[in-house]
CSV table of C-alpha atoms and ligand atoms in Angstrom, one decimal:
chain,number,residue,atom,x,y,z
K,298,MET,CA,7.7,14.2,-17.7
K,299,THR,CA,9.1,11.6,-15.4
K,300,ASP,CA,11.7,9.2,-16.8
K,301,PHE,CA,9.9,6.1,-15.7
K,302,THR,CA,12.6,3.7,-16.7
K,303,SER,CA,15.5,5.2,-14.8
K,304,ASN,CA,13.3,5.9,-11.7
K,305,ALA,CA,12.3,2.2,-11.7
K,306,ALA,CA,15.9,1.2,-12.2
K,307,SER,CA,17.0,3.4,-9.3
K,308,ALA,CA,14.3,1.9,-7.0
K,309,CYS,CA,15.8,-1.4,-8.2
K,310,ARG,CA,19.3,-0.4,-7.4
K,311,ALA,CA,18.2,0.9,-4.0
K,312,LEU,CA,16.8,-2.5,-3.2
K,313,ARG,CA,20.0,-4.3,-4.1
K,314,ALA,CA,22.3,-1.7,-2.6
K,315,CYS,CA,20.6,-1.6,0.8
K,316,ARG,CA,21.2,-5.2,1.7
K,317,ARG,CA,23.1,-5.9,4.8
K,318,PRO,CA,24.9,-9.2,5.7
K,319,GLY,CA,22.4,-11.5,7.3
K,320,ARG,CA,22.2,-12.1,11.0
K,321,SER,CA,20.3,-14.9,12.6
K,322,GLY,CA,16.6,-14.0,13.0
K,323,PRO,CA,14.0,-15.1,15.4
K,324,THR,CA,11.8,-18.1,14.8
K,325,SER,CA,8.3,-17.7,13.3
K,326,MET,CA,6.8,-18.2,16.8
K,327,GLN,CA,8.8,-15.3,18.2
K,328,LEU,CA,7.8,-13.2,15.2
K,329,ARG,CA,4.1,-13.6,15.8
K,330,GLY,CA,2.7,-10.3,16.8
K,331,GLN,CA,6.2,-8.8,16.7
K,332,GLN,CA,7.3,-8.8,13.1
K,333,THR,CA,9.7,-5.9,13.3
K,334,LEU,CA,12.9,-6.7,15.0
K,335,GLY,CA,14.2,-3.4,16.2
K,336,SER,CA,12.5,-1.2,18.7
K,337,ALA,CA,10.4,1.7,17.5
K,338,CYS,CA,12.4,4.9,17.2
K,339,VAL,CA,12.1,7.7,19.8
K,340,PRO,CA,13.1,10.7,17.7
K,341,LEU,CA,15.4,13.1,19.4
K,342,ALA,CA,14.0,16.6,19.9
K,343,GLN,CA,15.0,18.5,16.8
K,344,HIS,CA,12.9,21.7,17.0
K,345,SER,CA,13.0,24.5,19.5
K,346,VAL,CA,10.5,27.3,20.0
K,347,ARG,CA,12.0,30.8,20.0
K,348,THR,CA,8.8,32.7,20.9
K,349,VAL,CA,5.0,32.3,20.9
K,350,ARG,CA,2.2,34.8,20.8
K,351,ALA,CA,-1.6,34.7,20.5
K,352,LEU,CA,-3.1,36.5,17.5
K,353,ASP,CA,-6.5,37.2,19.1
K,354,GLU,CA,-8.0,38.6,15.9
K,355,GLU,CA,-7.2,35.5,13.9
K,356,ARG,CA,-7.7,33.2,16.9
K,357,MET,CA,-4.3,31.6,16.1
K,358,VAL,CA,-1.1,30.9,18.1
K,359,GLU,CA,2.0,31.9,16.2
K,360,VAL,CA,5.1,29.8,16.9
K,361,GLU,CA,8.4,31.2,15.8
K,362,TRP,CA,11.1,28.5,15.5
K,363,GLU,CA,14.7,28.7,16.6
K,364,GLY,CA,16.0,27.7,13.2
K,365,GLY,CA,13.9,30.3,11.5
K,366,GLY,CA,10.4,30.2,10.1
K,367,HIS,CA,7.1,30.2,11.9
K,368,SER,CA,3.9,28.2,12.1
K,369,LEU,CA,0.3,29.1,12.9
K,370,TYR,CA,-2.1,26.9,15.0
K,371,PRO,CA,-5.8,27.8,15.4
K,372,PHE,CA,-7.1,28.1,19.0
K,373,THR,CA,-9.8,25.6,18.4
K,374,TRP,CA,-7.4,23.0,16.9
K,375,LEU,CA,-5.1,23.4,19.9
K,376,ARG,CA,-7.9,22.9,22.4
K,377,ASP,CA,-9.3,19.9,20.4
K,378,ASN,CA,-5.8,18.3,20.5
K,379,CYS,CA,-4.9,18.9,24.1
K,380,GLN,CA,-2.5,16.1,25.1
K,381,CYS,CA,-3.2,16.2,28.9
K,382,PRO,CA,-4.5,13.0,30.6
K,383,LEU,CA,-8.0,14.4,30.8
K,384,CYS,CA,-8.2,15.0,27.0
K,385,THR,CA,-6.0,12.1,25.7
K,386,LEU,CA,-5.6,8.5,26.6
K,387,ASP,CA,-1.9,8.4,26.3
K,388,SER,CA,-1.5,4.6,26.1
K,389,ALA,CA,-3.7,4.5,23.0
K,390,GLN,CA,-2.7,7.9,21.6
K,391,ALA,CA,-6.5,8.4,21.3
K,392,ARG,CA,-8.7,11.4,22.0
K,393,LYS,CA,-10.9,11.3,25.2
K,394,LEU,CA,-12.2,14.9,24.9
K,395,SER,CA,-15.8,14.7,23.6
K,396,MET,CA,-16.8,17.1,20.8
K,397,LEU,CA,-19.7,18.0,23.1
K,398,ASP,CA,-17.2,19.5,25.6
K,399,LEU,CA,-15.2,21.3,22.9
K,400,ASP,CA,-16.0,25.0,22.7
K,401,VAL,CA,-15.2,25.7,19.0
K,402,HIS,CA,-15.3,29.4,19.7
K,403,THR,CA,-12.8,29.2,22.6
K,404,GLY,CA,-10.6,32.2,23.3
K,405,LEU,CA,-7.2,31.8,25.0
K,406,ASP,CA,-6.0,33.5,28.2
K,407,ALA,CA,-2.2,33.0,28.0
K,408,VAL,CA,0.4,31.3,26.0
K,409,GLU,CA,4.1,30.8,26.8
K,410,VAL,CA,7.2,28.7,26.2
K,411,THR,CA,8.1,26.6,29.2
K,412,ASN,CA,11.7,25.8,30.4
K,413,ASP,CA,11.4,22.3,28.8
K,414,ASN,CA,10.6,23.9,25.4
K,415,LYS,CA,6.9,23.2,25.4
K,416,VAL,CA,4.1,25.6,24.3
K,417,SER,CA,1.9,26.0,27.3
K,418,VAL,CA,-1.7,27.4,26.9
K,419,LEU,CA,-4.0,28.6,29.6
K,420,TRP,CA,-7.7,28.4,28.5
K,421,PRO,CA,-10.5,30.7,29.8
K,422,ASP,CA,-12.0,27.8,31.9
K,423,ARG,CA,-8.5,27.3,33.7
K,424,HIS,CA,-7.7,24.2,31.8
K,425,THR,CA,-4.1,24.0,30.6
K,426,SER,CA,-2.4,22.3,27.7
K,427,ALA,CA,1.3,21.8,27.0
K,428,PHE,CA,2.4,20.9,23.5
K,429,ASP,CA,5.8,19.4,22.6
K,430,ALA,CA,7.8,21.4,20.1
K,431,ASP,CA,8.5,18.5,17.7
K,432,TRP,CA,4.8,17.4,18.0
K,433,LEU,CA,3.7,20.9,16.9
K,434,LYS,CA,6.3,21.1,14.1
K,435,ARG,CA,5.2,17.8,12.6
K,436,ARG,CA,1.6,19.2,12.5
K,437,CYS,CA,2.5,22.5,10.9
K,438,PHE,CA,-0.4,23.8,8.8
K,439,SER,CA,1.5,25.2,5.8
K,440,ALA,CA,0.6,23.7,2.5
K,441,ALA,CA,4.1,22.4,1.9
K,442,ALA,CA,4.3,20.8,5.3
K,443,ARG,CA,0.9,19.1,4.8
K,444,ARG,CA,1.9,17.8,1.4
K,445,ALA,CA,5.1,16.4,2.8
K,446,SER,CA,3.3,14.8,5.8
K,447,ARG,CA,0.7,13.2,3.5
K,448,GLU,CA,3.4,11.7,1.3
K,449,GLU,CA,5.3,10.5,4.4
K,450,LEU,CA,2.2,8.7,5.6
K,451,PHE,CA,0.7,7.3,2.4
K,452,LEU,CA,3.6,7.2,-0.2
K,453,ASN,CA,1.3,8.0,-3.1
K,454,GLN,CA,4.0,9.0,-5.5
K,455,ARG,CA,4.6,6.2,-7.9
K,456,HIS,CA,7.2,5.4,-10.5
K,457,TYR,CA,5.3,4.6,-13.7
K,458,TRP,CA,7.0,2.1,-15.9
K,459,ASP,CA,6.9,0.4,-19.3
K,460,SER,CA,8.4,-2.7,-20.9
K,461,GLU,CA,11.9,-1.3,-20.1
K,462,LEU,CA,11.4,-1.9,-16.4
K,463,ARG,CA,14.0,-3.9,-14.6
K,464,VAL,CA,11.8,-5.5,-12.0
K,465,PRO,CA,13.2,-4.8,-8.5
K,466,THR,CA,14.5,-8.0,-6.9
K,467,ALA,CA,15.1,-9.0,-3.3
K,468,ASP,CA,16.0,-12.2,-1.4
K,469,PHE,CA,13.1,-13.9,0.2
K,470,GLN,CA,15.0,-15.1,3.3
K,471,GLU,CA,16.6,-11.8,3.8
K,472,VAL,CA,13.2,-10.0,3.8
K,473,LEU,CA,12.1,-12.4,6.5
K,474,ARG,CA,15.2,-11.9,8.6
K,475,ASP,CA,16.3,-8.3,8.1
K,476,ASP,CA,14.2,-5.2,8.8
K,477,ARG,CA,16.1,-3.0,6.3
K,478,ALA,CA,15.6,-5.6,3.5
K,479,ALA,CA,11.9,-5.9,4.4
K,480,LEU,CA,11.5,-2.1,4.4
K,481,ASP,CA,13.2,-1.8,1.0
K,482,TRP,CA,10.9,-4.6,-0.3
K,483,LEU,CA,7.8,-2.7,0.8
K,484,LEU,CA,9.0,0.7,-0.4
K,485,ALA,CA,9.6,-0.8,-3.9
K,486,LEU,CA,6.3,-2.7,-3.8
K,487,ARG,CA,4.5,0.6,-3.1
K,488,ARG,CA,6.5,2.8,-5.6
K,489,VAL,CA,7.0,0.4,-8.5
K,490,GLY,CA,4.1,-2.0,-7.8
K,491,VAL,CA,6.1,-5.2,-8.2
K,492,VAL,CA,9.0,-6.9,-6.5
K,493,HIS,CA,10.4,-10.3,-7.5
K,494,LEU,CA,11.6,-12.3,-4.5
K,495,THR,CA,14.1,-15.1,-5.1
K,496,GLY,CA,15.1,-18.0,-2.9
K,497,ALA,CA,11.9,-19.3,-1.2
K,498,ALA,CA,11.7,-23.1,-0.7
K,499,THR,CA,9.8,-24.9,-3.4
K,500,GLU,CA,7.0,-26.0,-1.1
K,501,ARG,CA,3.7,-24.7,0.1
K,502,GLY,CA,3.7,-22.2,3.0
K,503,ALA,CA,6.1,-19.5,1.7
K,504,VAL,CA,3.3,-17.0,0.9
K,505,ALA,CA,1.7,-17.5,4.3
K,506,ARG,CA,5.1,-17.0,6.0
K,507,LEU,CA,5.7,-13.7,4.1
K,508,ALA,CA,2.2,-12.5,4.9
K,509,GLU,CA,2.9,-13.2,8.6
K,510,ARG,CA,6.0,-11.0,8.3
K,511,VAL,CA,3.7,-8.2,7.3
K,512,GLY,CA,0.7,-9.0,9.6
K,513,TYR,CA,-1.9,-11.3,8.3
K,514,LEU,CA,-3.3,-12.3,5.0
K,515,ARG,CA,-6.7,-11.6,3.4
K,516,LEU,CA,-9.0,-14.6,3.5
K,517,THR,CA,-11.3,-14.9,0.5
K,518,PHE,CA,-13.7,-17.5,-0.9
K,519,TYR,CA,-10.6,-19.2,-2.5
K,520,GLY,CA,-9.1,-19.8,0.9
K,521,HIS,CA,-6.4,-18.4,3.1
K,522,THR,CA,-3.9,-19.3,0.4
K,523,TRP,CA,-4.8,-20.8,-3.0
K,524,GLN,CA,-3.2,-23.3,-5.4
K,525,VAL,CA,-3.0,-22.2,-9.0
K,526,GLN,CA,-3.1,-25.6,-10.8
K,527,ASP,CA,-4.9,-27.2,-13.7
K,528,LYS,CA,-7.9,-28.7,-11.9
K,529,PRO,CA,-10.8,-30.8,-13.2
K,530,MET,CA,-14.1,-28.9,-13.0
K,531,ALA,CA,-12.1,-25.7,-12.3
K,532,ASN,CA,-14.1,-23.1,-10.4
K,533,ASN,CA,-12.0,-20.3,-11.9
K,534,VAL,CA,-10.3,-19.8,-15.3
K,535,ALA,CA,-7.0,-19.5,-13.4
K,536,TYR,CA,-7.3,-23.1,-12.4
K,537,THR,CA,-7.0,-24.4,-16.0
K,538,SER,CA,-4.0,-24.6,-18.3
K,539,GLY,CA,-5.4,-21.8,-20.5
K,540,LYS,CA,-4.1,-18.3,-21.2
K,541,LEU,CA,-5.1,-15.6,-18.7
K,542,GLY,CA,-5.4,-12.3,-20.4
K,543,LEU,CA,-4.3,-9.2,-18.5
K,544,HIS,CA,-6.5,-8.7,-15.5
K,545,THR,CA,-6.6,-7.6,-11.9
K,546,ASP,CA,-7.7,-10.2,-9.4
K,547,TYR,CA,-11.1,-10.3,-7.8
K,548,PRO,CA,-13.0,-7.3,-9.0
K,549,ALA,CA,-16.1,-9.4,-8.2
K,550,MET,CA,-15.4,-8.2,-4.6
K,551,HIS,CA,-16.3,-4.5,-3.9
K,552,PHE,CA,-13.1,-4.3,-1.9
K,553,ALA,CA,-10.6,-6.2,-4.1
K,554,PRO,CA,-7.4,-7.4,-2.4
K,555,GLY,CA,-4.7,-4.7,-2.6
K,556,VAL,CA,-1.6,-6.9,-2.8
K,557,GLN,CA,-1.0,-10.3,-4.2
K,558,PHE,CA,1.8,-12.9,-3.7
K,559,LEU,CA,2.4,-15.6,-6.3
K,560,HIS,CA,5.0,-18.3,-5.6
K,561,CYS,CA,6.2,-20.6,-8.3
K,562,ILE,CA,6.5,-24.1,-6.7
K,563,SER,CA,6.7,-26.0,-10.0
K,564,ALA,CA,6.9,-24.5,-13.5
K,565,ALA,CA,5.2,-25.8,-16.7
K,566,GLU,CA,7.2,-27.8,-19.2
K,567,GLU,CA,6.2,-25.3,-21.8
K,568,GLY,CA,4.5,-21.9,-21.6
K,569,GLY,CA,2.9,-20.4,-18.5
K,570,GLU,CA,5.1,-17.3,-18.5
K,571,SER,CA,3.6,-14.4,-16.7
K,572,GLU,CA,3.5,-10.8,-17.8
K,573,MET,CA,2.5,-7.6,-16.1
K,574,VAL,CA,1.5,-4.1,-17.1
K,575,ASP,CA,1.4,-0.8,-15.0
K,576,GLY,CA,-2.3,0.0,-15.0
K,577,PHE,CA,-1.8,3.5,-13.5
K,578,HIS,CA,0.6,4.3,-16.4
K,579,MET,CA,-1.9,2.8,-18.8
K,580,ALA,CA,-4.7,5.0,-17.4
K,581,GLU,CA,-2.5,8.1,-17.6
K,582,LEU,CA,-1.7,7.4,-21.3
K,583,LEU,CA,-5.4,6.9,-21.9
K,584,ARG,CA,-6.2,10.2,-20.2
K,585,ARG,CA,-3.9,12.0,-22.6
K,586,GLU,CA,-4.6,10.0,-25.8
K,587,ASP,CA,-8.3,9.5,-25.5
K,588,PRO,CA,-9.9,11.6,-22.7
K,589,GLU,CA,-13.4,10.6,-23.7
K,590,ALA,CA,-12.6,6.9,-23.2
K,591,PHE,CA,-10.8,7.8,-19.9
K,592,ARG,CA,-13.9,9.5,-18.7
K,593,THR,CA,-16.0,6.5,-19.6
K,594,LEU,CA,-13.8,4.2,-17.6
K,595,CYS,CA,-13.9,6.5,-14.7
K,596,SER,CA,-17.6,6.8,-14.6
K,597,VAL,CA,-19.3,3.7,-16.1
K,598,HIS,CA,-19.9,0.8,-13.7
K,599,VAL,CA,-19.1,-2.7,-15.0
K,600,ASP,CA,-20.8,-5.8,-13.4
K,601,PHE,CA,-18.6,-8.6,-12.2
K,602,THR,CA,-19.8,-12.0,-11.0
K,603,ASP,CA,-18.2,-15.1,-9.4
K,604,THR,CA,-20.2,-18.1,-8.4
K,605,GLY,CA,-18.9,-21.5,-7.1
K,606,THR,CA,-17.6,-23.4,-4.1
K,607,ASP,CA,-14.1,-23.4,-2.7
K,608,TYR,CA,-13.4,-22.3,0.9
K,609,CYS,CA,-17.2,-22.3,1.1
K,610,ASP,CA,-19.9,-21.7,-1.5
K,611,PHE,CA,-20.2,-18.2,-3.0
K,612,MET,CA,-22.3,-16.1,-5.2
K,613,LEU,CA,-20.6,-12.7,-5.6
K,614,GLN,CA,-21.9,-9.7,-7.6
K,615,SER,CA,-20.2,-6.3,-7.8
K,616,LYS,CA,-20.4,-3.1,-9.8
K,617,LYS,CA,-17.1,-1.4,-10.3
K,618,LYS,CA,-15.7,1.4,-12.4
K,619,SER,CA,-12.7,0.2,-14.4
K,620,ILE,CA,-10.7,3.2,-13.2
K,621,ALA,CA,-11.9,3.8,-9.7
K,622,GLU,CA,-12.3,7.0,-7.7
K,623,GLY,CA,-11.7,9.8,-10.3
K,624,ARG,CA,-8.0,10.1,-9.8
K,625,VAL,CA,-6.3,6.8,-10.5
K,626,VAL,CA,-6.2,4.8,-7.4
K,627,ARG,CA,-7.5,1.4,-8.4
K,628,ILE,CA,-8.0,-0.5,-11.7
K,629,ASN,CA,-10.7,-3.2,-12.0
K,630,TYR,CA,-10.3,-5.3,-15.0
K,631,ASN,CA,-11.1,-9.0,-15.4
K,632,ASN,CA,-12.6,-10.3,-18.5
K,633,ALA,CA,-13.3,-13.7,-17.1
K,634,THR,CA,-15.5,-12.5,-14.2
K,635,ARG,CA,-17.1,-9.6,-16.1
K,636,ASP,CA,-20.8,-10.3,-16.0
K,637,SER,CA,-23.2,-10.6,-18.9
K,638,GLY,CA,-25.4,-7.9,-17.5
K,639,ALA,CA,-27.2,-5.6,-20.0
K,640,GLY,CA,-26.1,-2.2,-21.1
K,641,PRO,CA,-23.1,-0.2,-22.4
K,642,PRO,CA,-20.7,-1.1,-19.6
K,643,ARG,CA,-19.6,-4.2,-21.5
K,644,ALA,CA,-17.9,-2.1,-24.1
K,645,ALA,CA,-16.2,0.0,-21.5
K,646,GLY,CA,-13.8,-2.6,-20.0
K,647,ALA,CA,-12.2,-3.4,-23.3
K,648,THR,CA,-11.0,0.1,-24.1
K,649,LEU,CA,-8.4,0.1,-21.4
K,650,LEU,CA,-6.1,-2.4,-23.2
K,651,PRO,CA,-5.0,-0.8,-26.5
K,652,VAL,CA,-3.0,1.9,-24.7
K,653,HIS,CA,-0.9,-0.2,-22.4
K,654,PRO,CA,2.7,1.0,-22.2
K,655,GLY,CA,4.2,-2.5,-22.7
K,656,TYR,CA,4.4,-5.4,-20.4
K,657,VAL,CA,7.3,-7.0,-18.5
K,658,ASP,CA,7.7,-10.7,-18.6
K,659,VAL,CA,8.1,-11.6,-15.0
K,660,MET,CA,8.4,-15.3,-14.3
K,661,ASN,CA,7.5,-18.9,-14.6
K,662,ARG,CA,10.2,-20.0,-16.8
K,663,ARG,CA,11.9,-23.1,-15.5
K,664,GLU,CA,14.6,-21.1,-13.8
K,665,ASN,CA,12.0,-19.2,-11.7
K,666,VAL,CA,11.0,-22.2,-9.6
K,667,GLY,CA,11.2,-21.0,-6.0
K,668,ASP,CA,10.6,-17.3,-7.0
K,669,MET,CA,7.7,-15.2,-5.8
K,670,LEU,CA,6.1,-12.2,-7.4
K,671,THR,CA,4.7,-9.7,-4.9
K,672,PHE,CA,2.6,-7.0,-6.6
K,673,ASP,CA,0.0,-4.2,-6.3
K,674,ASN,CA,-3.3,-5.8,-7.3
K,675,TRP,CA,-5.0,-2.4,-7.3
K,676,ARG,CA,-2.5,-1.1,-9.9
K,677,LEU,CA,-1.0,-3.8,-12.1
K,678,LEU,CA,-2.7,-6.0,-14.6
K,679,HIS,CA,-1.2,-9.5,-14.8
K,680,GLY,CA,-1.6,-12.4,-17.1
K,681,ARG,CA,0.0,-15.7,-18.1
K,682,ARG,CA,0.5,-17.6,-21.4
K,683,ASP,CA,-1.2,-21.0,-21.7
K,684,TYR,CA,0.9,-23.9,-20.7
K,685,ARG,CA,1.5,-27.6,-20.9
K,686,SER,CA,2.8,-29.5,-17.9
K,687,ARG,CA,4.9,-32.7,-17.8
K,688,ALA,CA,2.7,-35.7,-16.8
K,689,ASP,CA,4.7,-36.3,-13.7
K,690,ARG,CA,5.3,-32.7,-12.7
K,691,ALA,CA,2.3,-30.3,-12.9
K,692,ARG,CA,2.7,-26.5,-12.9
K,693,HIS,CA,1.9,-25.2,-9.4
K,694,LEU,CA,1.8,-21.7,-8.0
K,695,GLU,CA,0.6,-20.9,-4.5
K,696,GLY,CA,-1.0,-17.5,-4.1
K,697,ALA,CA,-2.2,-15.2,-1.3
K,698,TYR,CA,-3.7,-11.8,-0.9
K,699,LEU,CA,-3.1,-9.0,1.6
K,700,ASP,CA,-4.6,-5.5,1.9
K,701,TRP,CA,-2.8,-2.3,1.6
K,702,ASP,CA,-3.7,-1.1,5.1
K,703,GLU,CA,-1.8,-3.9,6.7
K,704,VAL,CA,1.1,-3.6,4.2
K,705,MET,CA,1.4,0.2,4.8
K,706,SER,CA,1.2,-0.4,8.5
K,707,ARG,CA,4.2,-2.7,8.5
K,708,LEU,CA,6.0,-0.3,6.2
K,709,ARG,CA,5.6,2.6,8.6
K,710,ILE,CA,6.7,0.4,11.6
K,711,LEU,CA,9.8,-0.8,9.7
K,712,ARG,CA,10.6,2.7,8.6
K,713,SER,CA,10.6,4.1,12.2
K,714,SER,CA,12.4,1.1,13.5
K,715,VAL,CA,15.1,1.2,10.8
K,716,ARG,CA,15.5,5.0,11.2
K,717,GLY,CA,15.7,4.7,15.0
K,718,ASN,CA,18.4,2.1,14.8
K,719,ALA,CA,20.4,3.9,12.1
X,2132,LIG,C1,-4.4,-16.0,-11.1
X,2132,LIG,C2,-3.2,-15.7,-12.0
X,2132,LIG,C3,-1.1,-16.3,-12.9
X,2132,LIG,C4,-0.4,-17.5,-13.3
X,2132,LIG,O1,-4.3,-17.1,-10.6
X,2132,LIG,O2,-5.2,-15.1,-10.9
X,2132,LIG,O3,-3.2,-14.6,-12.5
X,2132,LIG,O4,0.7,-17.4,-13.8
X,2132,LIG,N1,-2.3,-16.6,-12.2
X,2132,LIG,O5,-1.0,-18.6,-13.3
X,2133,LIG,N1,-8.0,-16.9,-7.8
X,2133,LIG,C1,-6.6,-17.0,-8.4
X,2133,LIG,O1,-10.8,-12.5,-10.1
X,2133,LIG,C2,-10.5,-13.6,-10.2
X,2133,LIG,O2,-11.2,-14.5,-10.4
X,2133,LIG,C3,-9.0,-13.9,-9.9
X,2133,LIG,C4,-8.6,-15.6,-8.2
X,2133,LIG,C5,-8.7,-18.0,-8.3
X,2133,LIG,C6,-7.9,-16.9,-6.4
X,2133,LIG,C7,-8.6,-15.3,-9.6
X,2134,LIG,ZN1,-6.5,18.7,28.3
X,2135,LIG,ZN1,-4.7,-13.3,-11.5
């Protein structure tokens, strides 16, 4: 079994250890549309082809590599992925070859290694293709290579944690300024699910600035960014001074926001501390301890509802499984917006909670003013204690949502840029 705590702690150490002294960064205007500072890496050729041969029976090309080992590529796959200008729009790295023009039963007339270390194929219709050795190696079909490439692209391996977690921490300004710091932030956000950023100014705008560092934020009915304050005629339980039980945000949307930023601009006089739980770990414990309940949460749809006016008027309805998509990829749990709709689903949501592995207290004590929590809203459940503000200084958090596609996109760009510059 994984040692969650030490894994999380090492992610945490990695974040701290990887900081580099600051250098002056571009202004926000310069960053627009170009949020990664270094140039994308052009990897040096690493792999050389020793020999190639066509296995006509299997309809595969076998490539033997200089360093040992070999890879097999189906004829049809090679023809489908021809990189020549007729078949590929190079400037977009997009396929031009229509499936109507692809002969899925194609044979192959000749295959050879060229002087510049490409695998060149002559097809029966006289079309030729030339494949770069590194390009082919990265697309090796072996099970191990495919597993590695999937992990490289999607980073689905997580560190599960419990109340022992030392929440990874990074400096807000450094994340804005330095690509290595930004990459470490996003890697920990993906792996651990939460990163505590310190040192943002205590005014509105920080969450939007950070979202711009990634790409763009996710607009919802609560606005581009939203102010968590005790408001008269609150259109959401979050906008009161009451306790918020553990929840994920916005299950009333079928596509709930993947990532959430919460910036503490002003803390409560008393109470208001926030806490978080690892929902994936919780689901894993439930799978082991109460498989029947786990199956229920993976299969029964719960109704969510949210009605009101904010950015504009809204009347949302959704049906969501508490543990979405069979394997654990998304938790939907919000008692406030769970609908009153008839049927057994009402019981289902509640059974997730008794098994949680313990929460971490994350922020909103007085010393956390200026701090920001960035976390995985598909994975973590978060809540806050009820609070009392001083008459002249109300508690105020500013929040924003992003989606995982944009966050992972920035992570991949930063990774290739940082590697290229290393
Ligand atoms: C929310 C929320 C936490 C807090 O607004 O959805 O969870 O500390 N807020 O107020
Ligand atoms: N807020 C904080 O699902 C929810 O209602 C979460 C959303 C109001 C934007 C709260
Ligand atoms: Zn071609
Ligand atoms: Zn919330």
